[in-house]
C-alpha atoms as a printed R data frame, in Angstrom:
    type eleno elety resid chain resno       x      y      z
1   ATOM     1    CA   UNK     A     1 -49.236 15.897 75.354
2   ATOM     2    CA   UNK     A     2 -50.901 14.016 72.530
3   ATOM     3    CA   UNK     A     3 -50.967 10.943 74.525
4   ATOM     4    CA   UNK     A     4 -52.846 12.648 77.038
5   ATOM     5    CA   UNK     A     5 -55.527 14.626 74.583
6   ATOM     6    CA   UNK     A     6 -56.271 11.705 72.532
7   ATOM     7    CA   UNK     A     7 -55.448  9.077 74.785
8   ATOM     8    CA   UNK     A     8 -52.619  7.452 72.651
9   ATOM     9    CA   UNK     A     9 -54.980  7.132 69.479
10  ATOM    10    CA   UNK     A    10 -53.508  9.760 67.583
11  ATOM    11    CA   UNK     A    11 -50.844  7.179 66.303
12  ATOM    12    CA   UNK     A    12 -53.617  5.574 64.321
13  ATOM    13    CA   UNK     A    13 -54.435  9.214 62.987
14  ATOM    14    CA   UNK     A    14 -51.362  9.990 61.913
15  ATOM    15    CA   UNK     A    15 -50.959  6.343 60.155
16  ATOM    16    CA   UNK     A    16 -54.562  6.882 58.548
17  ATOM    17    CA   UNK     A    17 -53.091 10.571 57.430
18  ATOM    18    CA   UNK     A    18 -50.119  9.191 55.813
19  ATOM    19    CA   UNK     A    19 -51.920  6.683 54.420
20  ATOM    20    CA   UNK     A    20 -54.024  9.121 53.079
21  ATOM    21    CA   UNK     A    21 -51.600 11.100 51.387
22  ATOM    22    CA   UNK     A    22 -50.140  8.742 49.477
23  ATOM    23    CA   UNK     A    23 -46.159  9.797 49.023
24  ATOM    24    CA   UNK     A    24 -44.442  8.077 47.217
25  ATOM    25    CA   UNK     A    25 -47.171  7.850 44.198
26  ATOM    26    CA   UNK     A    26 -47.251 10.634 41.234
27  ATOM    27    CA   UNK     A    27 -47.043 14.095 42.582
28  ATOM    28    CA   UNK     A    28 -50.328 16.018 43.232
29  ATOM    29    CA   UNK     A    29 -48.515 18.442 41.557
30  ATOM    30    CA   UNK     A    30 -46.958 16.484 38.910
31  ATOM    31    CA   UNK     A    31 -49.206 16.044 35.180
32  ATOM    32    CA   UNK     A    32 -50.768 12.811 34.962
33  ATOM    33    CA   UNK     A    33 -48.566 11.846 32.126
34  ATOM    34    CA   UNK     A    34 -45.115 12.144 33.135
35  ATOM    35    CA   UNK     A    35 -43.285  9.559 34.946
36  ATOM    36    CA   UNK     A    36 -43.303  9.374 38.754
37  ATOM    37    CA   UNK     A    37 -40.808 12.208 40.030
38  ATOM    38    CA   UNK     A    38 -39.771 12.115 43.774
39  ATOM    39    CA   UNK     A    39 -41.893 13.929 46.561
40  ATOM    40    CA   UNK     A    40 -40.475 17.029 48.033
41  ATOM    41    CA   UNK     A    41 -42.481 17.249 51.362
42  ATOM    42    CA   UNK     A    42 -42.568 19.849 54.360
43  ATOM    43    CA   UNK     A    43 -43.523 18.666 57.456
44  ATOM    44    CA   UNK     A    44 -44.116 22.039 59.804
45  ATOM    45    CA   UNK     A    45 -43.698 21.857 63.233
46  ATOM    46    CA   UNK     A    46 -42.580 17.998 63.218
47  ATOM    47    CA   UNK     A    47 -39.721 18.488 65.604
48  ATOM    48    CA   UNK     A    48 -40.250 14.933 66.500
49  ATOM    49    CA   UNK     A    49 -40.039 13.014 62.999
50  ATOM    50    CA   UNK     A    50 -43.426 10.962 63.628
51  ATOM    51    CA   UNK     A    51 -45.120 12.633 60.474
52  ATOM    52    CA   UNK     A    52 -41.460 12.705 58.481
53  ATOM    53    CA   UNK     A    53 -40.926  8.805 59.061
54  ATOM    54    CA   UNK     A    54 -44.070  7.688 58.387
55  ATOM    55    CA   UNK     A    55 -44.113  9.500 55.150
56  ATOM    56    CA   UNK     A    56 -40.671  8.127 53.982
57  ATOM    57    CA   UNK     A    57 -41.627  4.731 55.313
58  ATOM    58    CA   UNK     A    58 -44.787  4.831 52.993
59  ATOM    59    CA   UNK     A    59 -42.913  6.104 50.329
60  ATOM    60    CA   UNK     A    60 -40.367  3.714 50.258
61  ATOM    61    CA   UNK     A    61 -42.150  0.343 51.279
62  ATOM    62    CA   UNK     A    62 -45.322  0.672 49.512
63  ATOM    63    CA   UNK     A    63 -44.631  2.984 46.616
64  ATOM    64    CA   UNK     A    64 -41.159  1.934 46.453
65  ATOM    65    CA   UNK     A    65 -39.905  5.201 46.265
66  ATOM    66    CA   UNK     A    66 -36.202  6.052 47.581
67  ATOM    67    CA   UNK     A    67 -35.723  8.943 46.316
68  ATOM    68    CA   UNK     A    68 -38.613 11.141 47.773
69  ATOM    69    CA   UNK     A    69 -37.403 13.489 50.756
70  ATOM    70    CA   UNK     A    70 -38.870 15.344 53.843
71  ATOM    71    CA   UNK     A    71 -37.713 18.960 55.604
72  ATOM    72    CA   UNK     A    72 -38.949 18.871 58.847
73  ATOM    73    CA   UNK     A    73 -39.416 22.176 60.446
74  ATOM    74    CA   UNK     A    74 -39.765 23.026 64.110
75  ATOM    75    CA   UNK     A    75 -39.226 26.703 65.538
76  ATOM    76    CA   UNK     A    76 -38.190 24.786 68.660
77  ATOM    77    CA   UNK     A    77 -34.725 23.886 68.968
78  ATOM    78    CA   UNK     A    78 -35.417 20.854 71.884
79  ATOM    79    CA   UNK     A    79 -37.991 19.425 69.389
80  ATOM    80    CA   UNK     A    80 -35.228 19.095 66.689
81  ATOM    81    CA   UNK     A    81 -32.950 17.645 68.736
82  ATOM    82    CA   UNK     A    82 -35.695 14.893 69.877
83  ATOM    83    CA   UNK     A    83 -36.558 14.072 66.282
84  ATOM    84    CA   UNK     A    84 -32.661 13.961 65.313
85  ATOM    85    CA   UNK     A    85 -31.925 11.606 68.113
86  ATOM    86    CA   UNK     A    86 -35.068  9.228 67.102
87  ATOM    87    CA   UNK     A    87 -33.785  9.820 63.408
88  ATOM    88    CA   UNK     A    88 -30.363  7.955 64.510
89  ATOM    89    CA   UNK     A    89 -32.244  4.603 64.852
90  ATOM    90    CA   UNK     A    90 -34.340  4.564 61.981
91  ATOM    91    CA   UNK     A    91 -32.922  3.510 57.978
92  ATOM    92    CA   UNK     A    92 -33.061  7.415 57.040
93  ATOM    93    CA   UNK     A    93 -29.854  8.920 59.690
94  ATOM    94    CA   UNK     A    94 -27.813 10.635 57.835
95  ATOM    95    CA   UNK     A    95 -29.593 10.201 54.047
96  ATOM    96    CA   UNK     A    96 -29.955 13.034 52.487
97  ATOM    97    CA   UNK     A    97 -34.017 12.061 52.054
98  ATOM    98    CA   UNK     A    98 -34.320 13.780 55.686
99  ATOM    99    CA   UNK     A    99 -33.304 17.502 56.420
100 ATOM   100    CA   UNK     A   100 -33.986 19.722 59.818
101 ATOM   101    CA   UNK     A   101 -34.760 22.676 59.986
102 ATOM   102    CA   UNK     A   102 -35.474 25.194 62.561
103 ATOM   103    CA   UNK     A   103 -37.558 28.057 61.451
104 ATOM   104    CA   UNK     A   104 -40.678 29.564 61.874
105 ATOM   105    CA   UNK     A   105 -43.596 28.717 59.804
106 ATOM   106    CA   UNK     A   106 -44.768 32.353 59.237
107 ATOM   107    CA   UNK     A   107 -41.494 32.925 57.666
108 ATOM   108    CA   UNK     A   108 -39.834 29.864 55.688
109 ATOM   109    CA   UNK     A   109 -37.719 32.268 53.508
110 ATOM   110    CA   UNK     A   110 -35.307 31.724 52.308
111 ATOM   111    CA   UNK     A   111 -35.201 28.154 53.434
112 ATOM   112    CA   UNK     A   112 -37.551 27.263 51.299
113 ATOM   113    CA   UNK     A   113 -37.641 28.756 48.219
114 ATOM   114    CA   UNK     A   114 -41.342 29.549 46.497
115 ATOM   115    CA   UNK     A   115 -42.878 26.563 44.618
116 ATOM   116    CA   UNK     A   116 -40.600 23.822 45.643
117 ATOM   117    CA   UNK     A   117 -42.933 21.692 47.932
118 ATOM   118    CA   UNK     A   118 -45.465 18.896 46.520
119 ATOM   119    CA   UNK     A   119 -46.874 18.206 50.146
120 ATOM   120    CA   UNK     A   120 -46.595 20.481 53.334
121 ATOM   121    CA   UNK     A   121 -47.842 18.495 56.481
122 ATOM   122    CA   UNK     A   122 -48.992 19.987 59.756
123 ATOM   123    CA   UNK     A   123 -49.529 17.537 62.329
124 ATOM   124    CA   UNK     A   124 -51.253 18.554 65.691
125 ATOM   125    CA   UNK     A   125 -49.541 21.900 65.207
126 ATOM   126    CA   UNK     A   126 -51.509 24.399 63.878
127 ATOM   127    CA   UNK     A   127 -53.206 25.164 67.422
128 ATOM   128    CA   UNK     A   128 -49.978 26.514 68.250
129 ATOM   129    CA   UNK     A   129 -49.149 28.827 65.490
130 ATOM   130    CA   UNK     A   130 -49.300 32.929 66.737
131 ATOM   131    CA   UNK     A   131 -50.508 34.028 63.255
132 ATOM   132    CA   UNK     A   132 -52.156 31.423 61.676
133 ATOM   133    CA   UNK     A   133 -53.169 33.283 58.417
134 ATOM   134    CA   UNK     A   134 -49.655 34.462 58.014
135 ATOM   135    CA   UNK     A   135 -48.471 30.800 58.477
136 ATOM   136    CA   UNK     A   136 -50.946 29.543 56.124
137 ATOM   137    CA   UNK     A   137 -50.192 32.749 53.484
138 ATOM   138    CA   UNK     A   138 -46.672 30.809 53.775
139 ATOM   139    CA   UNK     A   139 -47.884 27.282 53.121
140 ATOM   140    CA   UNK     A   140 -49.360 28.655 49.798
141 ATOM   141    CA   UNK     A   141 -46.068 30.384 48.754
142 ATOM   142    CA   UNK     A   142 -44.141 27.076 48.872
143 ATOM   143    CA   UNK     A   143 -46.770 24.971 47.744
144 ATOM   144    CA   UNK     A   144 -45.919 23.795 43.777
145 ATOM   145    CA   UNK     A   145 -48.969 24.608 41.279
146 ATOM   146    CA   UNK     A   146 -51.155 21.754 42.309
147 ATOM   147    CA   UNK     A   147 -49.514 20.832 45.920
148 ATOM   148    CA   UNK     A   148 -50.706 19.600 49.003
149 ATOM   149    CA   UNK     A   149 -51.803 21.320 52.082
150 ATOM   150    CA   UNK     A   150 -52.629 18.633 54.688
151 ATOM   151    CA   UNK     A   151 -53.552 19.187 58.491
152 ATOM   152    CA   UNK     A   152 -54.648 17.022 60.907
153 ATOM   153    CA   UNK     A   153 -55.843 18.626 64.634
154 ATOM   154    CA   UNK     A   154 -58.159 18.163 67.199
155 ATOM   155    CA   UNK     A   155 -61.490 19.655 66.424
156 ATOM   156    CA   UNK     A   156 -65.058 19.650 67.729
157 ATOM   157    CA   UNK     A   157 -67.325 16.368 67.864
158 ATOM   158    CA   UNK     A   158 -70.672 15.973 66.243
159 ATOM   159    CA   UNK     A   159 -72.131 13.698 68.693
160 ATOM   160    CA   UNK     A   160 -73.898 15.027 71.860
161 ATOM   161    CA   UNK     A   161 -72.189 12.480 74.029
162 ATOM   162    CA   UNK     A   162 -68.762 12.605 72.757
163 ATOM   163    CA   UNK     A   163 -69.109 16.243 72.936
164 ATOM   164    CA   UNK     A   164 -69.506 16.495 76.288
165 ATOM   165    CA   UNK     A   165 -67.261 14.144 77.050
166 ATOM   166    CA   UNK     A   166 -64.741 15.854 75.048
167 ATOM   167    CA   UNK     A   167 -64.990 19.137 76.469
168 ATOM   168    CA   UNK     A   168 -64.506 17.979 79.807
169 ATOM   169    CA   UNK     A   169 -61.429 16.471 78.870
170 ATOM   170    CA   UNK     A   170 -60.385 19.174 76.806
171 ATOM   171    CA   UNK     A   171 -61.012 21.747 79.057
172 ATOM   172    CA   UNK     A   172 -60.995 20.183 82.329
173 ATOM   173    CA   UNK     A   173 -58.172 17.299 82.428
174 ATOM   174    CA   UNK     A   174 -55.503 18.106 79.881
175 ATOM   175    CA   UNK     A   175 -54.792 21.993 81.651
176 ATOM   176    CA   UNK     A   176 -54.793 20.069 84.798
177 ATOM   177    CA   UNK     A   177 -52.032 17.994 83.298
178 ATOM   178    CA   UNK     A   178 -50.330 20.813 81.322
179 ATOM   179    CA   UNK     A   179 -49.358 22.545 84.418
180 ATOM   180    CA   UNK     A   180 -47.897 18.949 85.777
């Protein structure tokens, strides 16, 4: 479906968001004067691994951190099962720098305990959320002192043009293909 709604760009979105982000480097949540510690990250509702991989591939190639990990969460079972499967032919199957887990993100506990996360990630997600303000009350709880909270969505357009163009894609195409 995110093929469809950005028409395949949001690959370079999610590059320029890891990218962005930085894992791998000194914790956000880490003071400046202690030495680099590993990354725990959360990626919510990244059934598939895209976000996960990218992060540990950033971490390890240009930070040259192996040690830094990801828990990605999905409350869908199928999604899980996706992102194992494309998990199987990348360098992290089976390391213990990648974890699953199926839960909801409105309720993490006791999966993840309070204060244990340097960066949660929520990656064309959020729209789907039932309670977003629970779900977010949630991200703060596991957040360290000092961690990231990082979303990237679809949103509105600034430019006249784009906007309508967007809105008829939005809301005229993509149901049309939904229901496919």
């Amino acid at each position: 479906m995110n093929d469809l709604m950005s028409l395949g760009i949001h690959r370079l979105w999610k590059d320029h968001f890891v990218r962005s982000l930085n894992p791998g480097s000194p914790p956000p949540s880490s003071p400046t004067n202690h030495p680099r510690t590993p990354w725990t990250m959360l990626d919510i509702a990244g059934g598939t691994g895209d976000i996960a991989f990218r992060l540990l591939d950033h971490a390890s190639l240009i930070n040259s951190d192996n040690d830094s990990k990801v828990i990605v969460s999905d409350i869908n079972p199928d999604m899980l099962a996706e992102g194992k499967r494309r998990a199987s032919q990348t360098p992290y199957a089976n390391f213990p720098r990648l974890e699953w887990l199926e839960a909801n993100a409105e309720s993490l506990a006791p999966s993840i305990p309070s204060s244990s996360i340097d960066l949660y990630t929520v990656a064309f997600g959020i729209r789907n959320f039932t309670h977003k303000d629970l779900a977010l009350r949630e991200a703060y709880r596991v957040l360290k002192p000092g961690g990231v909270f990082a979303c990237l969505e679809f949103s509105h357009v600034d430019n006249r043009l784009f906007n309508a163009l967007y809105k008829r894609w939005s809301f005229g195409a993509i149901p049309i293909f939904g229901q496919l």
